[in-house]
Coordinates of C-alpha atoms in Angstrom, one line a residue:
M1 CA 0.0 0.0 0.0
P2 CA 1.5 3.4 -1.0
K3 CA 2.7 5.6 1.9
K4 CA 2.2 9.3 2.2
L5 CA 5.1 11.6 3.2
T6 CA 4.9 12.1 7.0
Y7 CA 7.3 13.5 9.6
L8 CA 9.8 10.9 10.8
P9 CA 11.7 12.1 13.9
Q10 CA 14.4 9.4 13.3
L11 CA 15.4 11.2 10.1
D12 CA 16.1 14.3 12.1
G13 CA 18.2 12.2 14.4
L14 CA 20.2 11.0 11.4
R15 CA 20.6 14.7 10.2
A16 CA 21.9 15.4 13.7
L17 CA 24.7 12.8 13.3
A18 CA 25.6 14.2 9.9
V19 CA 25.8 17.8 11.0
L20 CA 27.7 17.0 14.2
A21 CA 30.2 15.0 12.1
V22 CA 30.8 18.0 9.9
V23 CA 31.1 20.4 12.8
I24 CA 33.7 18.1 14.5
F25 CA 35.6 17.8 11.3
H26 CA 35.8 21.5 10.8
S27 CA 36.7 22.1 14.4
R28 CA 39.6 19.6 14.5
T29 CA 40.2 17.4 11.5
D30 CA 42.3 14.9 13.6
W31 CA 39.2 14.3 15.9
L32 CA 37.1 13.0 13.0
S33 CA 39.1 13.0 9.8
G34 CA 36.2 11.8 7.6
G35 CA 33.5 14.0 9.1
F36 CA 33.2 15.8 5.8
V37 CA 31.1 12.9 4.5
G38 CA 28.2 14.2 6.7
V39 CA 27.4 16.3 3.6
D40 CA 26.8 13.1 1.6
V41 CA 24.3 12.0 4.2
F42 CA 22.5 15.3 3.7
F43 CA 22.4 14.7 0.0
V44 CA 20.8 11.3 0.3
L45 CA 18.2 12.6 2.8
S46 CA 17.4 15.6 0.6
G47 CA 16.8 13.3 -2.4
F48 CA 14.7 11.0 -0.2
L49 CA 12.3 13.7 0.9
I50 CA 12.2 16.0 -2.2
T51 CA 11.4 13.1 -4.5
Q52 CA 8.4 12.2 -2.4
M53 CA 7.2 15.8 -2.3
V54 CA 7.4 16.2 -6.0
V55 CA 6.2 12.8 -7.1
G56 CA 3.4 12.9 -4.5
S57 CA 2.2 16.3 -6.0
L58 CA 2.5 15.0 -9.5
E59 CA 0.4 11.9 -8.7
A60 CA -2.2 14.1 -7.1
G61 CA -2.3 16.4 -10.1
R62 CA -1.5 19.5 -8.1
F63 CA 2.3 20.0 -8.8
S64 CA 3.4 23.5 -9.4
Y65 CA 7.0 24.3 -10.1
V66 CA 6.5 27.9 -9.1
D67 CA 5.0 26.8 -5.8
F68 CA 7.7 24.2 -5.1
I69 CA 10.6 26.7 -5.6
A70 CA 8.7 29.3 -3.6
G71 CA 8.4 26.8 -0.7
R72 CA 12.1 26.2 -0.9
V73 CA 12.8 29.9 -0.9
R74 CA 10.6 30.5 2.2
R75 CA 12.1 27.5 4.0
L76 CA 15.8 28.1 3.3
F77 CA 16.6 31.5 1.9
P78 CA 15.9 33.9 4.9
A79 CA 18.3 32.1 7.3
Y80 CA 20.8 31.7 4.5
L81 CA 20.7 35.5 3.8
A82 CA 21.0 36.3 7.5
M83 CA 24.2 34.3 7.7
V84 CA 25.7 35.9 4.6
S85 CA 24.7 39.4 5.9
A86 CA 26.3 38.8 9.3
C87 CA 29.5 37.5 7.7
L88 CA 29.7 40.7 5.6
A89 CA 29.0 42.9 8.6
A90 CA 31.7 41.4 10.7
A91 CA 34.3 41.3 8.0
P92 CA 35.6 44.9 8.1
F93 CA 36.8 44.4 11.7
I94 CA 39.0 41.4 11.0
L95 CA 39.4 40.6 7.3
L96 CA 42.1 42.0 5.1
P97 CA 41.2 43.7 1.8
A98 CA 41.8 40.7 -0.4
E99 CA 39.8 38.4 2.0
F100 CA 37.1 41.0 2.2
E101 CA 36.9 41.3 -1.6
R102 CA 36.8 37.5 -2.0
L103 CA 34.1 37.2 0.6
A104 CA 32.0 39.8 -1.4
E105 CA 32.6 37.7 -4.6
T106 CA 31.5 34.5 -2.9
A107 CA 28.5 36.3 -1.4
L108 CA 27.3 37.3 -4.8
A109 CA 27.9 33.8 -6.2
S110 CA 26.0 32.3 -3.3
L111 CA 23.0 34.6 -3.9
F112 CA 22.6 32.9 -7.3
F113 CA 23.4 29.4 -5.9
L114 CA 26.6 29.2 -7.9
S115 CA 29.2 29.1 -5.1
N116 CA 30.2 25.5 -5.9
I117 CA 31.1 26.6 -9.4
F118 CA 33.0 29.6 -8.0
F119 CA 35.0 27.5 -5.6
Y120 CA 35.7 24.8 -8.3
Q121 CA 37.2 27.5 -10.5
N122 CA 39.3 29.1 -7.8
L123 CA 40.4 26.5 -5.2
G124 CA 40.0 23.0 -3.8
Y125 CA 38.0 22.0 -0.7
F126 CA 41.1 20.8 1.2
D127 CA 43.5 23.5 -0.1
A128 CA 45.0 25.8 2.5
A129 CA 43.4 28.7 0.7
A130 CA 40.0 27.0 1.0
E131 CA 40.3 27.1 4.8
Q132 CA 40.3 30.9 4.6
Q133 CA 37.0 31.2 2.8
I134 CA 34.2 32.3 5.0
L135 CA 31.4 31.0 2.8
L136 CA 33.2 27.8 1.7
H137 CA 30.5 25.7 3.2
T138 CA 27.8 27.1 0.9
W139 CA 29.1 24.9 -2.0
S140 CA 26.9 22.0 -0.8
L141 CA 23.9 24.3 -0.4
A142 CA 24.5 25.5 -4.0
V143 CA 24.5 21.8 -5.2
E144 CA 21.2 21.2 -3.3
W145 CA 19.6 24.3 -4.9
Q146 CA 20.7 23.2 -8.3
F147 CA 19.0 19.9 -7.5
Y148 CA 15.8 21.8 -6.5
L149 CA 15.8 23.8 -9.7
I150 CA 16.5 21.0 -12.1
F151 CA 15.1 17.8 -10.5
P152 CA 11.4 18.7 -10.4
T153 CA 11.4 19.5 -14.1
V154 CA 13.0 16.1 -14.9
L155 CA 10.4 14.3 -12.8
W156 CA 7.6 16.3 -14.4
L157 CA 8.9 15.4 -17.9
A158 CA 9.3 11.7 -17.0
F159 CA 5.8 11.6 -15.4
R160 CA 4.1 13.5 -18.2
F161 CA 5.6 11.9 -21.3
T162 CA 6.9 8.5 -20.3
G163 CA 5.3 7.6 -17.0
R164 CA 8.6 5.8 -16.2
V165 CA 10.0 7.9 -13.3
L166 CA 11.9 5.0 -11.8
I167 CA 13.7 4.1 -15.1
T168 CA 14.5 7.8 -15.7
L169 CA 16.0 8.2 -12.2
L170 CA 18.0 5.0 -12.6
L171 CA 19.5 6.2 -16.0
L172 CA 20.3 9.6 -14.6
G173 CA 21.8 8.1 -11.4
V174 CA 24.0 5.6 -13.2
T175 CA 25.2 8.4 -15.6
S176 CA 26.1 10.7 -12.8
L177 CA 27.8 7.9 -10.9
A178 CA 29.8 6.9 -14.0
L179 CA 30.8 10.6 -14.4
N180 CA 32.0 10.6 -10.8
L181 CA 34.0 7.4 -11.1
V182 CA 35.6 8.3 -14.4
M183 CA 36.4 12.0 -13.7
T184 CA 37.6 11.8 -10.1
P185 CA 41.0 10.3 -11.0
Q186 CA 41.4 13.1 -13.6
D187 CA 39.8 16.1 -11.9
A188 CA 38.7 15.4 -8.3
Q189 CA 37.9 19.1 -7.8
F190 CA 35.2 18.9 -10.5
T191 CA 33.6 15.8 -9.1
F192 CA 33.8 17.2 -5.6
F193 CA 32.1 20.5 -6.2
M194 CA 29.9 20.1 -9.4
F195 CA 26.3 19.0 -9.4
P196 CA 26.5 16.6 -12.4
A197 CA 29.0 14.5 -10.5
R198 CA 27.1 14.7 -7.2
A199 CA 23.6 14.2 -8.6
W200 CA 23.7 10.4 -8.1
E201 CA 23.9 10.9 -4.4
L202 CA 20.6 12.8 -4.3
I203 CA 19.1 10.4 -6.8
A204 CA 20.0 7.5 -4.6
G205 CA 17.9 9.1 -1.9
G206 CA 15.2 9.7 -4.6
L207 CA 15.1 6.1 -5.6
L208 CA 14.7 5.2 -1.9
G209 CA 11.9 7.7 -1.6
L210 CA 10.1 6.1 -4.5
A211 CA 10.4 2.7 -2.9
Y212 CA 9.1 4.1 0.4
M213 CA 6.1 5.7 -1.4
N214 CA 5.2 2.5 -3.1
G215 CA 5.0 0.6 0.1
A216 CA 8.3 -1.4 -0.4
F217 CA 9.2 -0.7 3.3
R218 CA 7.4 -3.3 5.4
G219 CA 8.2 -5.1 8.6
R220 CA 10.5 -4.1 11.3
E221 CA 14.0 -2.7 11.8
R222 CA 16.6 -5.4 11.2
H223 CA 19.7 -5.4 13.4
V224 CA 21.9 -6.7 10.6
F225 CA 21.0 -3.7 8.5
T226 CA 21.6 -1.4 11.5
A227 CA 25.0 -2.9 12.1
A228 CA 26.0 -2.8 8.4
G229 CA 24.9 0.8 7.9
L230 CA 26.5 2.1 11.1
L231 CA 29.7 0.2 10.4
L232 CA 30.0 1.7 6.9
L233 CA 29.2 5.2 8.1
V234 CA 31.5 5.1 11.1
A235 CA 34.3 3.7 8.9
A236 CA 33.9 6.7 6.5
F237 CA 33.9 9.1 9.4
V238 CA 37.0 7.6 11.0
F239 CA 39.2 6.3 8.2
F240 CA 38.6 8.8 5.4
D241 CA 40.8 11.9 5.5
K242 CA 42.1 14.7 3.3
S243 CA 44.2 12.3 1.3
T244 CA 41.2 10.1 0.4
L245 CA 40.5 10.4 -3.3
F246 CA 37.0 11.8 -3.0
P247 CA 34.3 11.5 -4.1
G248 CA 35.0 8.7 -6.6
V249 CA 34.6 5.2 -5.3
A250 CA 35.0 6.3 -1.8
A251 CA 31.7 8.3 -1.8
I252 CA 29.8 5.1 -2.4
V253 CA 30.5 4.1 1.2
P254 CA 28.6 7.0 3.1
V255 CA 25.9 7.0 0.4
L256 CA 25.3 3.3 0.7
A257 CA 25.5 3.5 4.5
T258 CA 22.8 6.3 4.5
V259 CA 20.6 4.3 2.1
I260 CA 20.8 1.2 4.3
L261 CA 20.1 3.3 7.5
V262 CA 17.2 5.2 6.0
Y263 CA 15.6 2.0 4.7
N264 CA 16.0 0.4 8.1
I265 CA 14.8 3.2 10.3
T266 CA 11.7 3.9 8.2
Q267 CA 10.4 0.3 8.3
A268 CA 8.6 0.9 11.6
E269 CA 8.2 3.3 14.5
T270 CA 10.0 1.0 16.9
G271 CA 13.4 -0.6 16.9
L272 CA 16.8 0.0 18.6
L273 CA 18.3 2.4 16.1
T274 CA 15.0 4.1 15.4
S275 CA 14.5 4.7 19.1
C276 CA 18.0 6.0 19.5
L277 CA 17.7 8.4 16.6
S278 CA 14.3 9.6 17.9
W279 CA 15.9 10.7 21.2
R280 CA 14.5 14.2 21.8
P281 CA 17.8 16.1 22.1
L282 CA 19.1 14.4 18.9
V283 CA 15.9 15.2 17.1
M284 CA 16.2 18.9 18.3
I285 CA 19.7 19.1 16.8
G286 CA 18.4 17.6 13.6
K287 CA 15.7 20.2 13.4
M288 CA 18.4 22.9 13.8
S289 CA 20.8 21.1 11.5
Y290 CA 20.4 23.6 8.6
S291 CA 21.1 26.6 10.8
L292 CA 23.9 24.7 12.6
Y293 CA 25.5 24.0 9.2
L294 CA 25.0 27.7 8.2
W295 CA 26.7 29.2 11.2
H296 CA 29.3 26.8 12.5
W297 CA 31.9 27.4 9.7
P298 CA 31.9 31.3 9.8
V299 CA 32.1 31.2 13.6
L300 CA 35.0 28.8 13.6
L301 CA 36.8 30.7 10.8
Y302 CA 36.4 34.2 12.4
A303 CA 37.7 32.7 15.7
R304 CA 40.8 31.3 13.9
F305 CA 41.4 34.7 12.3
Y306 CA 41.3 36.3 15.7
F307 CA 42.9 33.6 18.0
G308 CA 45.1 31.7 15.5
D309 CA 44.7 28.6 13.4
E310 CA 45.0 26.1 16.3
L311 CA 42.1 26.8 18.6
T312 CA 42.4 25.7 22.2
L313 CA 39.7 23.4 23.7
F314 CA 38.3 26.4 25.6
Q315 CA 38.1 28.5 22.4
L316 CA 36.4 25.6 20.6
L317 CA 33.9 25.3 23.4
L318 CA 33.2 29.0 23.1
C319 CA 32.8 28.7 19.3
W320 CA 30.3 25.8 19.8
A321 CA 28.4 27.8 22.3
V322 CA 28.2 30.8 20.0
T323 CA 27.2 28.5 17.1
V324 CA 24.4 26.9 19.2
V325 CA 23.0 30.3 20.2
L326 CA 23.1 31.7 16.7
S327 CA 21.7 28.5 15.2
Y328 CA 18.8 28.3 17.7
G329 CA 17.9 32.0 17.1
S330 CA 18.1 31.3 13.3
W331 CA 15.9 28.2 13.5
R332 CA 13.4 29.6 16.0
W333 CA 13.0 33.2 14.8
I334 CA 13.9 33.0 11.1
E335 CA 13.4 29.5 9.7
S336 CA 10.3 28.7 11.7
R337 CA 8.7 32.2 11.8
L338 CA 9.2 33.3 8.3
R339 CA 8.4 30.1 6.6
G340 CA 4.6 30.7 7.0
H341 CA 4.7 34.5 7.5
R342 CA 2.1 36.4 5.6
W343 CA 4.8 38.6 4.0
L344 CA 6.1 35.5 2.1
A345 CA 2.8 33.7 1.7
G346 CA 1.3 33.2 -1.8
K347 CA 2.8 32.1 -5.1
W348 CA 4.9 35.2 -5.8
R349 CA 5.6 36.8 -2.5
G350 CA 8.4 34.4 -1.7
Y351 CA 10.2 35.4 -4.8
I352 CA 9.6 39.1 -4.3
G353 CA 10.7 38.8 -0.7
A354 CA 13.9 37.0 -1.7
V355 CA 14.8 39.7 -4.2
V356 CA 14.1 42.5 -1.8
M357 CA 16.2 40.9 0.9
S358 CA 19.0 40.1 -1.5
V359 CA 19.4 43.7 -2.9
P360 CA 21.2 45.2 0.1
V361 CA 23.5 42.2 0.3
A362 CA 24.3 42.4 -3.5
V363 CA 24.8 46.2 -3.3
S364 CA 27.1 45.9 -0.3
A365 CA 29.1 43.1 -2.0
G366 CA 29.4 45.2 -5.2
M367 CA 30.7 48.2 -3.2
I368 CA 33.3 46.1 -1.4
M369 CA 34.6 44.8 -4.8
L370 CA 34.5 48.2 -6.3
H371 CA 36.7 49.6 -3.5
D372 CA 39.1 46.6 -3.4
G373 CA 38.1 45.6 0.1
Y374 CA 38.5 49.1 1.5
E375 CA 42.3 48.9 2.0
K376 CA 42.6 52.3 3.6
R377 CA 40.8 51.1 6.8
L378 CA 44.1 49.2 7.7
P379 CA 47.0 50.8 9.6
E380 CA 50.0 51.7 7.5
A381 CA 52.0 48.8 8.9
A382 CA 49.3 46.3 7.8
Q383 CA 49.1 47.9 4.4
S384 CA 52.8 47.6 3.8
L385 CA 52.8 43.9 4.8
I386 CA 50.0 42.9 2.4
A387 CA 51.6 45.0 -0.4
I388 CA 54.8 42.8 -0.3
K389 CA 56.0 41.6 -3.7
K390 CA 55.2 37.9 -3.9
W391 CA 56.8 36.5 -7.1
P392 CA 60.1 37.2 -8.9
D393 CA 59.8 39.3 -12.1
F394 CA 62.9 40.0 -14.2
G395 CA 61.5 41.6 -17.2
S396 CA 61.2 39.0 -19.9
C397 CA 61.8 36.2 -17.3
V398 CA 58.8 36.0 -15.0
T399 CA 57.8 33.4 -12.4
K400 CA 54.7 33.3 -10.3
Y401 CA 52.0 30.8 -9.2
D402 CA 49.5 30.4 -12.0
K403 CA 46.9 27.7 -12.1
D404 CA 47.2 27.2 -15.9
H405 CA 50.7 28.4 -16.9
Y406 CA 54.2 27.2 -16.4
Y407 CA 57.4 29.2 -16.9
N408 CA 60.4 28.4 -19.1
C409 CA 63.0 31.1 -19.5
I410 CA 66.7 32.1 -19.0
L411 CA 68.1 34.4 -16.4
G412 CA 71.4 36.2 -17.1
P413 CA 73.2 37.7 -20.2
E414 CA 71.3 37.4 -23.4
G415 CA 72.7 34.8 -25.8
K416 CA 74.8 33.1 -23.2
P417 CA 74.1 29.4 -22.9
A418 CA 72.8 28.2 -19.5
T419 CA 74.7 25.5 -17.7
T420 CA 72.2 25.1 -14.8
L421 CA 68.5 24.2 -15.0
V422 CA 66.3 25.1 -12.0
W423 CA 63.3 22.8 -12.0
G424 CA 60.4 22.6 -9.6
D425 CA 57.2 24.0 -8.2
S426 CA 56.4 27.3 -6.6
H427 CA 59.0 26.7 -3.9
A428 CA 61.6 26.6 -6.7
Q429 CA 60.1 29.8 -8.1
T430 CA 60.8 31.8 -5.0
L431 CA 64.4 30.7 -5.1
I432 CA 64.7 32.5 -8.4
W433 CA 65.3 35.7 -6.5
A434 CA 68.6 34.3 -5.1
I435 CA 69.5 32.5 -8.4
N436 CA 69.1 35.7 -10.4
S437 CA 71.5 37.4 -8.1
I438 CA 73.9 34.6 -8.6
A439 CA 73.6 34.8 -12.4
E440 CA 74.3 38.6 -12.2
R441 CA 77.3 38.0 -9.9
R442 CA 78.9 35.5 -12.2
G443 CA 77.8 36.9 -15.6
A444 CA 76.3 33.5 -16.2
A445 CA 73.0 32.2 -17.4
V446 CA 70.6 29.9 -15.6
R447 CA 67.5 28.4 -17.0
H448 CA 64.4 27.6 -15.0
V449 CA 61.3 25.5 -15.8
T450 CA 58.8 25.9 -13.0
K451 CA 55.1 25.3 -12.4
G452 CA 53.2 26.0 -9.2
G453 CA 51.7 22.9 -7.7
C454 CA 53.4 20.6 -10.2
P455 CA 56.0 18.1 -8.9
P456 CA 59.4 17.9 -10.8
I457 CA 59.2 14.3 -12.0
F458 CA 58.9 12.3 -15.2
Y459 CA 55.8 12.3 -15.2
G460 CA 52.6 12.6 -13.3
V461 CA 50.2 15.1 -11.8
P462 CA 48.6 14.7 -8.3
V463 CA 45.0 13.6 -8.9
S464 CA 43.6 16.0 -6.3
A465 CA 45.7 19.1 -7.4
N466 CA 43.6 22.1 -8.3
I467 CA 45.9 23.1 -11.2
D468 CA 45.8 22.8 -14.9
K469 CA 47.0 19.3 -15.3
V470 CA 47.8 19.7 -19.0
A471 CA 50.1 22.7 -18.2
C472 CA 51.8 20.6 -15.5
L473 CA 52.5 17.7 -17.8
E474 CA 53.8 20.2 -20.5
S475 CA 56.2 21.7 -18.0
Q476 CA 57.5 18.2 -17.1
R477 CA 57.9 17.3 -20.8
S478 CA 59.6 20.7 -21.4
A479 CA 62.1 20.1 -18.6
K480 CA 62.9 16.6 -20.0
Q481 CA 63.3 17.9 -23.5
I482 CA 65.7 20.6 -22.4
I483 CA 67.7 18.2 -20.3
E484 CA 68.1 15.7 -23.1
S485 CA 68.7 18.1 -26.0
D486 CA 70.7 20.9 -24.5
P487 CA 74.4 19.8 -24.2
T488 CA 75.3 22.9 -22.2
I489 CA 73.2 21.9 -19.2
N490 CA 75.4 20.1 -16.7
T491 CA 73.6 20.7 -13.4
V492 CA 69.9 20.4 -12.5
L493 CA 68.8 22.0 -9.2
V494 CA 65.4 20.5 -8.1
A495 CA 63.3 22.1 -5.5
A496 CA 59.7 21.5 -4.4
R497 CA 57.4 21.4 -1.4
W498 CA 58.0 17.6 -1.1
P499 CA 55.5 16.9 1.7
L500 CA 52.7 18.1 -0.5
Y501 CA 53.3 15.2 -2.9
Q502 CA 54.7 12.5 -0.6
L503 CA 51.4 10.6 -0.1
T504 CA 49.6 11.8 -3.2
T505 CA 48.3 9.6 -6.0
L506 CA 49.4 10.5 -9.5
T507 CA 47.6 10.4 -12.8
L508 CA 49.2 7.7 -14.9
T509 CA 50.9 9.0 -18.1
E510 CA 53.7 8.2 -20.4
N511 CA 53.5 4.4 -19.9
Q512 CA 54.1 4.7 -16.1
S513 CA 53.7 1.5 -14.1
S514 CA 53.1 3.2 -10.7
N515 CA 51.0 6.0 -9.5
K516 CA 53.0 6.6 -6.4
F517 CA 55.0 9.8 -6.1
G518 CA 58.0 8.2 -4.4
D519 CA 58.4 5.8 -7.3
A520 CA 58.2 8.6 -9.9
L521 CA 60.8 10.7 -8.0
L522 CA 63.2 7.8 -7.7
A523 CA 62.9 7.0 -11.4
T524 CA 63.4 10.7 -12.3
V525 CA 66.6 11.1 -10.3
R526 CA 68.0 7.9 -11.7
Q527 CA 67.3 9.2 -15.2
L528 CA 69.0 12.5 -14.5
L529 CA 72.1 10.7 -13.1
G530 CA 72.1 8.3 -16.0
L531 CA 72.5 11.3 -18.4
G532 CA 75.7 12.2 -16.5
L533 CA 74.2 15.4 -14.9
N534 CA 75.0 16.8 -11.5
V535 CA 71.8 16.7 -9.5
V536 CA 71.2 19.0 -6.5
I537 CA 67.9 18.4 -4.6
V538 CA 66.8 21.0 -2.1
D539 CA 64.9 19.6 0.9
S540 CA 61.6 21.2 1.8
L541 CA 62.0 24.7 3.2
P542 CA 61.0 25.3 6.9
E543 CA 57.4 26.4 6.9
P544 CA 55.8 28.8 9.4
G545 CA 52.5 27.0 9.0
F546 CA 50.5 30.3 8.8
D547 CA 50.2 33.0 6.3
V548 CA 52.9 35.3 7.5
A549 CA 52.0 38.5 5.7
N550 CA 48.3 38.2 6.4
V551 CA 48.6 37.1 10.0
L552 CA 51.0 39.9 10.9
A553 CA 48.8 42.4 9.0
R554 CA 45.7 41.2 10.8
R555 CA 47.4 41.4 14.2
A556 CA 48.2 45.0 13.3
L557 CA 44.6 45.6 12.3
I558 CA 43.1 44.2 15.5
G559 CA 45.8 45.5 17.8
Q560 CA 47.6 42.3 18.7
Q561 CA 51.3 41.9 19.3
S562 CA 53.4 40.8 16.3
I563 CA 55.2 37.5 16.0
D564 CA 58.9 37.3 15.5
T565 CA 59.9 33.6 15.1
F566 CA 58.5 30.1 14.6
V567 CA 59.9 26.6 15.1
D568 CA 60.3 24.1 12.3
G569 CA 60.0 20.6 13.7
R570 CA 60.1 18.6 10.5
P571 CA 62.9 16.0 10.5
P572 CA 65.6 16.3 7.8
F573 CA 64.7 14.8 4.4
Q574 CA 61.5 13.3 5.7
S575 CA 59.9 13.3 2.3
L576 CA 63.0 12.2 0.4
K577 CA 63.7 8.9 2.1
V578 CA 63.0 7.1 -1.1
L579 CA 66.4 8.3 -2.4
E580 CA 68.4 6.7 0.3
G581 CA 69.5 3.8 -1.8
I582 CA 71.1 5.9 -4.5
E583 CA 74.9 6.2 -4.3
S584 CA 76.4 8.7 -6.7
P585 CA 79.0 11.4 -6.4
K586 CA 76.9 13.5 -8.7
L587 CA 73.9 13.6 -6.4
R588 CA 73.7 16.1 -3.6
L589 CA 70.8 16.7 -1.2
I590 CA 70.9 19.9 0.7
R591 CA 69.0 21.4 3.5
L592 CA 68.7 25.2 4.1
N593 CA 67.6 25.2 7.7
S594 CA 71.0 26.2 9.2
T595 CA 70.8 29.4 7.2
L596 CA 67.1 30.2 7.7
C597 CA 66.7 28.8 11.2
P598 CA 69.9 29.1 13.3
D599 CA 69.6 27.2 16.6
G600 CA 66.3 25.8 15.6
D601 CA 64.4 29.1 15.7
C602 CA 63.3 30.6 12.4
P603 CA 63.1 34.4 12.5
L604 CA 60.2 35.8 10.4
W605 CA 62.0 39.1 9.8
E606 CA 65.2 40.1 8.0
K607 CA 65.8 43.6 9.3
S608 CA 62.5 45.3 8.4
E609 CA 61.4 42.9 5.8
I610 CA 59.5 39.6 6.3
R611 CA 61.1 36.4 5.1
Y612 CA 57.9 34.7 4.0
F613 CA 55.0 36.2 2.1
D614 CA 52.5 33.4 3.0
S615 CA 52.5 30.1 5.0
D616 CA 55.4 28.4 3.1
H617 CA 56.8 30.6 0.3
L618 CA 60.0 32.7 0.8
A619 CA 59.7 36.4 0.2
K620 CA 62.6 38.2 -1.5
A621 CA 64.3 38.9 1.9
G622 CA 64.3 35.2 2.8
A623 CA 65.5 34.0 -0.6
Q624 CA 68.4 36.5 -0.7
M625 CA 69.7 35.0 2.5
L626 CA 70.5 31.9 0.6
I627 CA 72.6 33.5 -2.2
D628 CA 76.1 32.6 -1.0
Y629 CA 75.2 29.0 -0.2
I630 CA 73.3 28.2 -3.4
D631 CA 76.1 29.9 -5.4
K632 CA 78.5 27.3 -4.1
V633 CA 76.1 24.4 -4.5
I634 CA 75.4 25.1 -8.2
V635 CA 79.0 24.9 -9.2
L636 CA 79.5 21.9 -6.9
E637 CA 82.4 23.3 -5.0
P638 CA 83.2 22.0 -1.5
V639 CA 81.0 24.0 0.9
G640 CA 82.0 22.7 4.3
L641 CA 78.5 21.3 5.0
G642 CA 77.5 21.0 8.6
S643 CA 75.0 18.7 10.3
E644 CA 72.1 20.7 8.8
N645 CA 73.4 20.9 5.3
V646 CA 74.3 17.4 4.4
V647 CA 75.5 15.5 1.4
G648 CA 73.3 12.5 0.9
L649 CA 70.8 11.3 3.4
E650 CA 71.5 10.7 7.1

C-alpha cells in the first residue's frame, strides 16, 4: 500500500549525526578525519524527501514548479541570507582587503546558488586557501539548490511523457555515478564541487523515496542492517581523510550507508536504532541542522582569524556555544517564523521577498569589490605587509604561481648558454630571487622551468591538485626535452614542497607503471644521473604554517602583538627517504635550515622585511639570505657542510 510523506523524527536524528560530524571535522580534523562525508548523508536525505514531495504532488495532479521553488525559498533563503549578511557585517573588523573582496565575490555567487562553481574554478576544498573562505560551506547548499531547480522538471517530464519515473532516475543516477567514477581520478575538484558528478547521491535518496512511497518498506527494523549501515558510516567518518580520493569510489561508502540506515529506520516506528535516533535532544539538533550548518563554519573561521589557526579546547567550546546560540535563534525566529509568514505567503511573494532581501547584500558586495576591500581602513604597517611583492619578475623572465601556466625562461646575459637548470614547483620559483643574483654576480646564465603545484618528476600530476594538469605535464615534458637536448646543461637543481606530494596519487601517463609519487621521484633522479648530470635536490623549506603577511597584518589591524619567530620541527629529508638507496658522487641533497633557522628558531623578519609572504613561500628577503650557499652548490664546490646541510641522506 502506498505511503504518504509524513514526519519521521528518526530522520532528524540522522541529520543530527551528519551535522555533528561536519562540525567536529571543521573544528579539529584529527578528531574525526572523515567528518566531511556528513554532507553526503544530507544529499541522500534531501533526495529521499524532495522526490516524495514532487512525485506525490504529480500523482495528485497538483504539482506547481513555481509553488515548489517558492516553498524552498521560504524554508531556506531567509536564514541563508541572514548568515551571509552577518559575515559581511563582521568582515571589516578582522578581514584583510583581499579576503574582504573574496568574501564579497562568494556572497554574490552564493545569492545565485553558484558558489560551488566559484570554488571549483578558484580553489580546492582541502586546499589551505579554502580554509580561509568564510562561505566555503555554501558549496553544498548550491548543489542542493541546483537539485531543487533541475530535478522537479526532470520528474515532471518523465511523469508527463513516459510515465517511467523509476527508469528515468536509474538512468540519470547511473550516468552521474559513472561521471563521478571516471572523472575523479582526472579532476577530483570537478567531481567534488559540481552538481552533475554529485547528482547520483541525491538520486540514490530519490530512488529510496520512490520505494518508500510504493510501500516497499514493510516489517521491522533489522539489526543486521543497522550494524551494516552504522559500520560503513563510522568507517567513513574515522578512516577517510584529506588524502582520500573523493568523491570517486569512496563516496559510495557513506551514500550506501545512509541508504541502508534510512531504509531500516523507516520500516517501523520502533526498533533499537529508530528509538536512539528519535531521542529528543538528537531530534532537536536535527531540526536545527540547517542553521547549525550555516553558522558553524563562519564562527570557527572568524575565531581562527582572531585567535590563530590552532584553537584551544576552551576556544572551541566558546565557538560551539556561540554557534548553538546563533543556530537556535536562526531556527526559532527566522526559519520557523518566516516560513509561514504572511509577507512571504502566496505564489509570488516568496520570490519578491527573496529579491528585496537580496538587494542590500548584493549592493554591499558590489561596493566592497568596487573599492578593493577598503584597504585604507588598515593601519600603515598592515598595508605595507599585504603589499609585499610575492613573485620574482625580471622583465622577460617572470615566475609566479599560476593555475594554468608554467614558466620556461633564462636568467642572465642574453645569448649566453645556460649551464644550470632550476626545476620545480612554486618553492623553486621563490628561489629565483637568489638565483638571479647569482647569475648577475657570475655573468652566467641559468634556465628555469617551474610550475606551481606541479612536482618535478617524469611524469605525473597529483590527482587532487587544483591546477591545470595539462600545463603541469607540459612543464615536465619541457624540462625533459631541455635536459636531453641541450648539451650545455650540466647541473639540475630540483626544489619543491615535497611533503605536498609525498602521499599523493598521480595520474598515470607516459607508460608509467606506478601512480605513487615516491616511485616517480626515484625514477626521475636515476634518469638524470644516467644522463651524466649533476643533480642538486633541495629539501623542503622550513614552513611557518600560517600566512605570515596576512597574520601579521591582521594582528596590526586588531591591535595584537606581532610574531617574530617560529619553530620548524620537520625531520631532515622526511619526504625524500625514497632516495636513500642511490649512491652517486653527482647527487647532492641539501637542507637550508641552518641558514634560515639558526639554533632551531626561524626568524620571520630580515631587518625590516618579512622572510615569507605566506605560509610556506619565501619572500625576497628570505630568498636572498641563501645566495652565497646556493652559489657554491650550483658549481658543486666543497662547501663545508655542517649537520644541517648534508651531502646524501643521514
